[in-house]
Amino acid sequence: MKAARIRRAACGACLALAALAAPFAASAEDLSFSELYSDWTAAGLVLSEKTESLEGSTVTMTGYMAPPLTPTIRFFVLTEVPMSVCPFCSSDADWPDNIIVVKVSDPVTALPYDSPIAVTGTLEIGSEIDAETGFVSQLRIAADSIEAL
Amino acid sequence: MRKKWMKGMILSMLAGSAVFASVMTADAADIRILPVDTAKFWSGVKFDFNVEVANAKDLQNVDITINGKPAADVLGKNLEQQVLDNGVVSYRANDVTFKNTGDYLVSVTANDAEGKSAAEASYTVVQEKAARPAKNVILFVGDGMSLQAREIARILSKGQTNGKYNDLLAMEKLDHNAIITTSGYDSLVTDSANSASAYSTGHKSVVNAMGVYENSTADPLDDPKVETISEILKRTRGMSIGIVTQAETTDATPAAMVGHTRRRALQDYLAKDYLADYHRPDVIMGGGSSRYLPNTVMGSKRKDNFDVIQAFKDKGYTFATTDAEMKAAPADKPLLGLFHTSTMNVYLDREMLKNPKVLKGFDDQPNLIDMTKKTLDILSQNKNGFFAMIEGASIDKQLHVMDWQRAAYDTIEFDKAIEYAEQWNKEHGDNTLIIVVADHAHGVSISGTYHERDGKKGTEAVRVYQNSIMPTFQDADKDGFPDNPDPDVTLAVQYANHPEYYENYHFMPVPTPPALSVTETVEEAQNIGDKVEFHQVSKASSKANPARIHPGDPAELMPANTPKDDPQECHSADDVLLNAGGPGSEYFHGVMDNTEVFFGILRALGVNANHSVNPDLSKEAK
Ligand SMILES: [Zn+2]
């Protein structure tokens, strides 16, 4: 895609972050935040047909990485707009409704929080609770690659 | 008076606040008495009494007396002794009361291998009755509604003629007012859980806590409880309860009217706990359906698959998700109205701008005036009366993101709801106490006005003294809401406590937060034995949001004047104003502590909490 894949040697002072597996095949389908849901109601959000059809497939989503609070991470949160509250540290705060949890398998190099990143990987649908943090997610991408745009 | 003050001073050195306090030798055990020293009680209202002894070596005898008698005799219940997980020894009696009014002195001594420790706490127990009692109470909480937030709303909504306001806000026309101090017992600056808890229970708490005193354990659900207003009025009067907000219905202010937790973030717990008979509200309206939906539904934030909405339906509640459904709800049934998965949109976005990108699919949310109307229609069916807490929640949320225009329109909407309630009260027997109060302040201030008529921009275009010509807000349709939130001459509004941000003085058509949350990694030195090791440590921080730079204007960066880990404007410790009208409102005058709001409510209703009409209400949420 547009920018070069970030793959720096461990920049010690930066947060250890994503530089994952090899570039992925061209089969990844672009999925935008605005396409995720076909309806928003207080009785629940309704996944769009496109989202449903991509379960288990490789997708690319563009968004912002919410700052994680630990240097070593197994997941981070991808948001539609940059985070202006810190839900991990402020009890007043809360996550937006339409977040994506990005699971990473390796430590990765620094990525910016205030400019967009593209995440490519396998789309997972359904409630899951992270055993260590108790973080609840409904949509996840098991990341193959992450790039700064 | 003088004697009491002296005693208070000595006590505050002895027992101090709720942190463990000890005396005598430096190594002696630490004693914590809960409720804390200076606590005030309504006779017959339930609370958990708890003494904790920490850092004891070979703890021998602990002696706990109230007015010189064994505490168990006075409280009518034995204190259960327990060694907690953290090694602290706890002596606790749950659901006790003080039957009689008067002064009580709790004295605790603990002997261990290091010597003797002592601590004291003095309590006052009251019960009063207004000369003309109220049947109902409506508590309007303008969250974060500083005096200046009201004034901004007055300027925009009413305007001036030759320096005199054309009219006052409805809340400002109530008969009585008082200045309210807002601190919790742990810190000067409070939050909405702690402050709402003071209104609901008459007891202060700590930041992020409601309906509890803080004990020594990490468990957020084991802290000693104090009875909430919903529990008291259901138990002693069989009254109906309503909690109405534009925030999540399990957010701090509504939740504190009902529940108990050290951590307000436990919103899915609070949603389910609302079901328990002993405090279940009859009307719940606002946002936050994500806390009620089972985790099998998209948009849920629950950790389990418990369907709280279905459980409310099973108890006979109407469930509404839109304005239309709310308006169609019958008045003779309880109502659960959840109009958004999270916080409802603000008046400007919901009723005026209607940008689909901002509203997402939530394009039929009710306004606070109609929510108030429906609440009163339902609650007034109960011949025993009702208590309703109606919150202008986004005044606070918009000041946190330094969006004074959105806060102002929500303040005006809040005032219209108050105006409706005042009119309703006149037409329904004038027996409802109406209280309007903020729960804490924001450091928001009106510096003057702002315009670019002479080509100046930014700080140079802030007009002060004689240059602060009147703003040009217009209200052609006379609905009280200015037609354009961004007129040629607007207000210059500035903040005392803010993150790093770009000032632009203009209205933002799309909500744009002032700062973005980032993480900084820093090297921290750690001494390990005789070596120093350096470790990478991640720290929450924030930076100005470049989207806040006004297009075409130079970027004016304002450095943070509060710590950078919070990307939002913070609450301030400023006092707030209370207005009250109707029976019992004469209680409010001068400068009062925030817990007095609770005592004013119980006094207006003439509650006798030693008497229960509903003694057997289940505490289990089913
Ligand atoms: Zn707040």
PDB file of N, CA and C in Angstrom, chain B residues 146 148 152 189 399-402 404 441-447 492-501 503 558-563 566 568-574:
ATOM      1  N   SER B 146     -20.911  24.667  36.824  1.00  0.00           N
ATOM      2  CA  SER B 146     -20.345  25.798  37.551  1.00  0.00           C
ATOM      3  C   SER B 146     -21.262  27.001  37.439  1.00  0.00           C
ATOM      4  N   GLN B 148     -20.388  29.728  36.320  1.00  0.00           N
ATOM      5  CA  GLN B 148     -20.110  30.342  35.023  1.00  0.00           C
ATOM      6  C   GLN B 148     -20.790  29.572  33.891  1.00  0.00           C
ATOM      7  N   ILE B 152     -23.157  31.448  31.233  1.00  0.00           N
ATOM      8  CA  ILE B 152     -23.042  31.328  29.777  1.00  0.00           C
ATOM      9  C   ILE B 152     -24.414  30.997  29.189  1.00  0.00           C
ATOM     10  N   VAL B 189     -10.625  17.888  45.406  1.00  0.00           N
ATOM     11  CA  VAL B 189     -11.390  17.870  44.153  1.00  0.00           C
ATOM     12  C   VAL B 189     -12.153  16.554  44.063  1.00  0.00           C
ATOM     13  N   LEU B 399     -17.735  20.196  28.972  1.00  0.00           N
ATOM     14  CA  LEU B 399     -16.688  21.058  29.551  1.00  0.00           C
ATOM     15  C   LEU B 399     -15.373  20.291  29.659  1.00  0.00           C
ATOM     16  N   HIS B 400     -15.445  18.980  29.903  1.00  0.00           N
ATOM     17  CA  HIS B 400     -14.226  18.167  29.919  1.00  0.00           C
ATOM     18  C   HIS B 400     -13.481  18.264  28.582  1.00  0.00           C
ATOM     19  N   VAL B 401     -14.227  18.344  27.486  1.00  0.00           N
ATOM     20  CA  VAL B 401     -13.583  18.451  26.176  1.00  0.00           C
ATOM     21  C   VAL B 401     -13.542  19.909  25.704  1.00  0.00           C
ATOM     22  N   MET B 402     -13.731  20.825  26.625  1.00  0.00           N
ATOM     23  CA  MET B 402     -13.562  22.263  26.370  1.00  0.00           C
ATOM     24  C   MET B 402     -14.421  22.728  25.205  1.00  0.00           C
ATOM     25  N   TRP B 404     -17.525  24.688  25.182  1.00  0.00           N
ATOM     26  CA  TRP B 404     -18.490  25.415  26.021  1.00  0.00           C
ATOM     27  C   TRP B 404     -19.810  25.646  25.309  1.00  0.00           C
ATOM     28  N   ALA B 441     -17.613  21.625  40.201  1.00  0.00           N
ATOM     29  CA  ALA B 441     -17.417  22.701  39.231  1.00  0.00           C
ATOM     30  C   ALA B 441     -16.412  22.301  38.166  1.00  0.00           C
ATOM     31  N   HIS B 442     -16.301  23.148  37.157  1.00  0.00           N
ATOM     32  CA  HIS B 442     -15.205  23.111  36.185  1.00  0.00           C
ATOM     33  C   HIS B 442     -14.521  24.475  36.238  1.00  0.00           C
ATOM     34  N   GLY B 443     -13.252  24.491  35.842  1.00  0.00           N
ATOM     35  CA  GLY B 443     -12.517  25.757  35.878  1.00  0.00           C
ATOM     36  C   GLY B 443     -12.809  26.633  34.682  1.00  0.00           C
ATOM     37  N   VAL B 444     -14.074  26.783  34.347  1.00  0.00           N
ATOM     38  CA  VAL B 444     -14.465  27.529  33.150  1.00  0.00           C
ATOM     39  C   VAL B 444     -14.787  28.973  33.538  1.00  0.00           C
ATOM     40  N   SER B 445     -14.336  29.914  32.725  1.00  0.00           N
ATOM     41  CA  SER B 445     -14.549  31.318  33.060  1.00  0.00           C
ATOM     42  C   SER B 445     -14.807  32.143  31.800  1.00  0.00           C
ATOM     43  N   ILE B 446     -15.555  33.209  31.964  1.00  0.00           N
ATOM     44  CA  ILE B 446     -15.885  34.082  30.826  1.00  0.00           C
ATOM     45  C   ILE B 446     -14.905  35.257  30.829  1.00  0.00           C
ATOM     46  N   SER B 447     -13.940  35.230  29.906  1.00  0.00           N
ATOM     47  CA  SER B 447     -12.908  36.264  29.880  1.00  0.00           C
ATOM     48  C   SER B 447     -13.410  37.557  29.254  1.00  0.00           C
ATOM     49  N   ALA B 492     -15.678  34.875  24.812  1.00  0.00           N
ATOM     50  CA  ALA B 492     -14.328  34.338  24.997  1.00  0.00           C
ATOM     51  C   ALA B 492     -14.356  33.546  26.300  1.00  0.00           C
ATOM     52  N   VAL B 493     -14.327  32.235  26.167  1.00  0.00           N
ATOM     53  CA  VAL B 493     -14.423  31.365  27.345  1.00  0.00           C
ATOM     54  C   VAL B 493     -13.085  30.661  27.525  1.00  0.00           C
ATOM     55  N   GLN B 494     -12.539  30.727  28.722  1.00  0.00           N
ATOM     56  CA  GLN B 494     -11.240  30.102  28.973  1.00  0.00           C
ATOM     57  C   GLN B 494     -11.297  29.235  30.233  1.00  0.00           C
ATOM     58  N   TYR B 495     -10.269  28.433  30.415  1.00  0.00           N
ATOM     59  CA  TYR B 495     -10.300  27.384  31.442  1.00  0.00           C
ATOM     60  C   TYR B 495      -9.108  27.485  32.373  1.00  0.00           C
ATOM     61  N   ALA B 496      -9.325  27.182  33.627  1.00  0.00           N
ATOM     62  CA  ALA B 496      -8.266  27.276  34.629  1.00  0.00           C
ATOM     63  C   ALA B 496      -7.423  26.007  34.702  1.00  0.00           C
ATOM     64  N   ASN B 497      -7.917  24.910  34.155  1.00  0.00           N
ATOM     65  CA  ASN B 497      -7.245  23.617  34.348  1.00  0.00           C
ATOM     66  C   ASN B 497      -7.399  22.773  33.100  1.00  0.00           C
ATOM     67  N   HIS B 498      -6.412  22.846  32.231  1.00  0.00           N
ATOM     68  CA  HIS B 498      -6.595  22.227  30.920  1.00  0.00           C
ATOM     69  C   HIS B 498      -5.362  21.449  30.468  1.00  0.00           C
ATOM     70  N   PRO B 499      -5.566  20.520  29.527  1.00  0.00           N
ATOM     71  CA  PRO B 499      -4.434  19.817  28.915  1.00  0.00           C
ATOM     72  C   PRO B 499      -3.772  20.734  27.878  1.00  0.00           C
ATOM     73  N   GLU B 500      -2.694  20.269  27.288  1.00  0.00           N
ATOM     74  CA  GLU B 500      -2.121  20.975  26.132  1.00  0.00           C
ATOM     75  C   GLU B 500      -3.151  20.967  24.997  1.00  0.00           C
ATOM     76  N   TYR B 501      -3.416  22.141  24.411  1.00  0.00           N
ATOM     77  CA  TYR B 501      -4.415  22.178  23.331  1.00  0.00           C
ATOM     78  C   TYR B 501      -4.177  23.396  22.459  1.00  0.00           C
ATOM     79  N   GLU B 503      -5.850  26.649  21.028  1.00  0.00           N
ATOM     80  CA  GLU B 503      -7.004  27.518  21.237  1.00  0.00           C
ATOM     81  C   GLU B 503      -7.475  28.016  19.883  1.00  0.00           C
ATOM     82  N   MET B 558      -1.530  26.082  23.634  1.00  0.00           N
ATOM     83  CA  MET B 558      -1.591  26.398  25.060  1.00  0.00           C
ATOM     84  C   MET B 558      -0.986  25.218  25.817  1.00  0.00           C
ATOM     85  N   PRO B 559       0.118  25.453  26.531  1.00  0.00           N
ATOM     86  CA  PRO B 559       0.711  24.324  27.264  1.00  0.00           C
ATOM     87  C   PRO B 559      -0.213  23.847  28.393  1.00  0.00           C
ATOM     88  N   ALA B 560      -0.131  22.577  28.697  1.00  0.00           N
ATOM     89  CA  ALA B 560      -0.963  22.015  29.769  1.00  0.00           C
ATOM     90  C   ALA B 560      -0.654  22.703  31.087  1.00  0.00           C
ATOM     91  N   ASN B 561      -1.691  22.984  31.874  1.00  0.00           N
ATOM     92  CA  ASN B 561      -1.428  23.466  33.232  1.00  0.00           C
ATOM     93  C   ASN B 561      -1.928  22.488  34.286  1.00  0.00           C
ATOM     94  N   THR B 562      -2.243  21.248  33.833  1.00  0.00           N
ATOM     95  CA  THR B 562      -2.486  20.131  34.751  1.00  0.00           C
ATOM     96  C   THR B 562      -1.664  18.950  34.221  1.00  0.00           C
ATOM     97  N   PRO B 563      -1.444  17.922  35.043  1.00  0.00           N
ATOM     98  CA  PRO B 563      -0.568  16.829  34.601  1.00  0.00           C
ATOM     99  C   PRO B 563      -1.017  16.206  33.280  1.00  0.00           C
ATOM    100  N   ASP B 566      -3.777  13.221  31.928  1.00  0.00           N
ATOM    101  CA  ASP B 566      -5.197  13.387  31.646  1.00  0.00           C
ATOM    102  C   ASP B 566      -5.376  14.285  30.436  1.00  0.00           C
ATOM    103  N   GLN B 568      -7.960  15.539  29.317  1.00  0.00           N
ATOM    104  CA  GLN B 568      -9.172  16.354  29.398  1.00  0.00           C
ATOM    105  C   GLN B 568      -9.015  17.510  30.380  1.00  0.00           C
ATOM    106  N   GLU B 569      -9.892  18.482  30.221  1.00  0.00           N
ATOM    107  CA  GLU B 569     -10.037  19.521  31.232  1.00  0.00           C
ATOM    108  C   GLU B 569     -10.587  18.842  32.480  1.00  0.00           C
ATOM    109  N   CYS B 570     -10.094  19.248  33.667  1.00  0.00           N
ATOM    110  CA  CYS B 570     -10.454  18.553  34.916  1.00  0.00           C
ATOM    111  C   CYS B 570     -11.531  19.309  35.697  1.00  0.00           C
ATOM    112  N   HIS B 571     -12.133  18.602  36.645  1.00  0.00           N
ATOM    113  CA  HIS B 571     -13.017  19.254  37.613  1.00  0.00           C
ATOM    114  C   HIS B 571     -12.206  20.243  38.436  1.00  0.00           C
ATOM    115  N   SER B 572     -12.882  21.248  38.989  1.00  0.00           N
ATOM    116  CA  SER B 572     -12.209  22.145  39.927  1.00  0.00           C
ATOM    117  C   SER B 572     -12.851  21.992  41.299  1.00  0.00           C
ATOM    118  N   ALA B 573     -12.172  22.522  42.301  1.00  0.00           N
ATOM    119  CA  ALA B 573     -12.681  22.429  43.671  1.00  0.00           C
ATOM    120  C   ALA B 573     -13.593  23.613  44.014  1.00  0.00           C
ATOM    121  N   ASP B 574     -13.932  24.431  43.030  1.00  0.00           N
ATOM    122  CA  ASP B 574     -14.783  25.600  43.285  1.00  0.00           C
ATOM    123  C   ASP B 574     -16.120  25.174  43.892  1.00  0.00           C
TER     124      ASP B 574
END
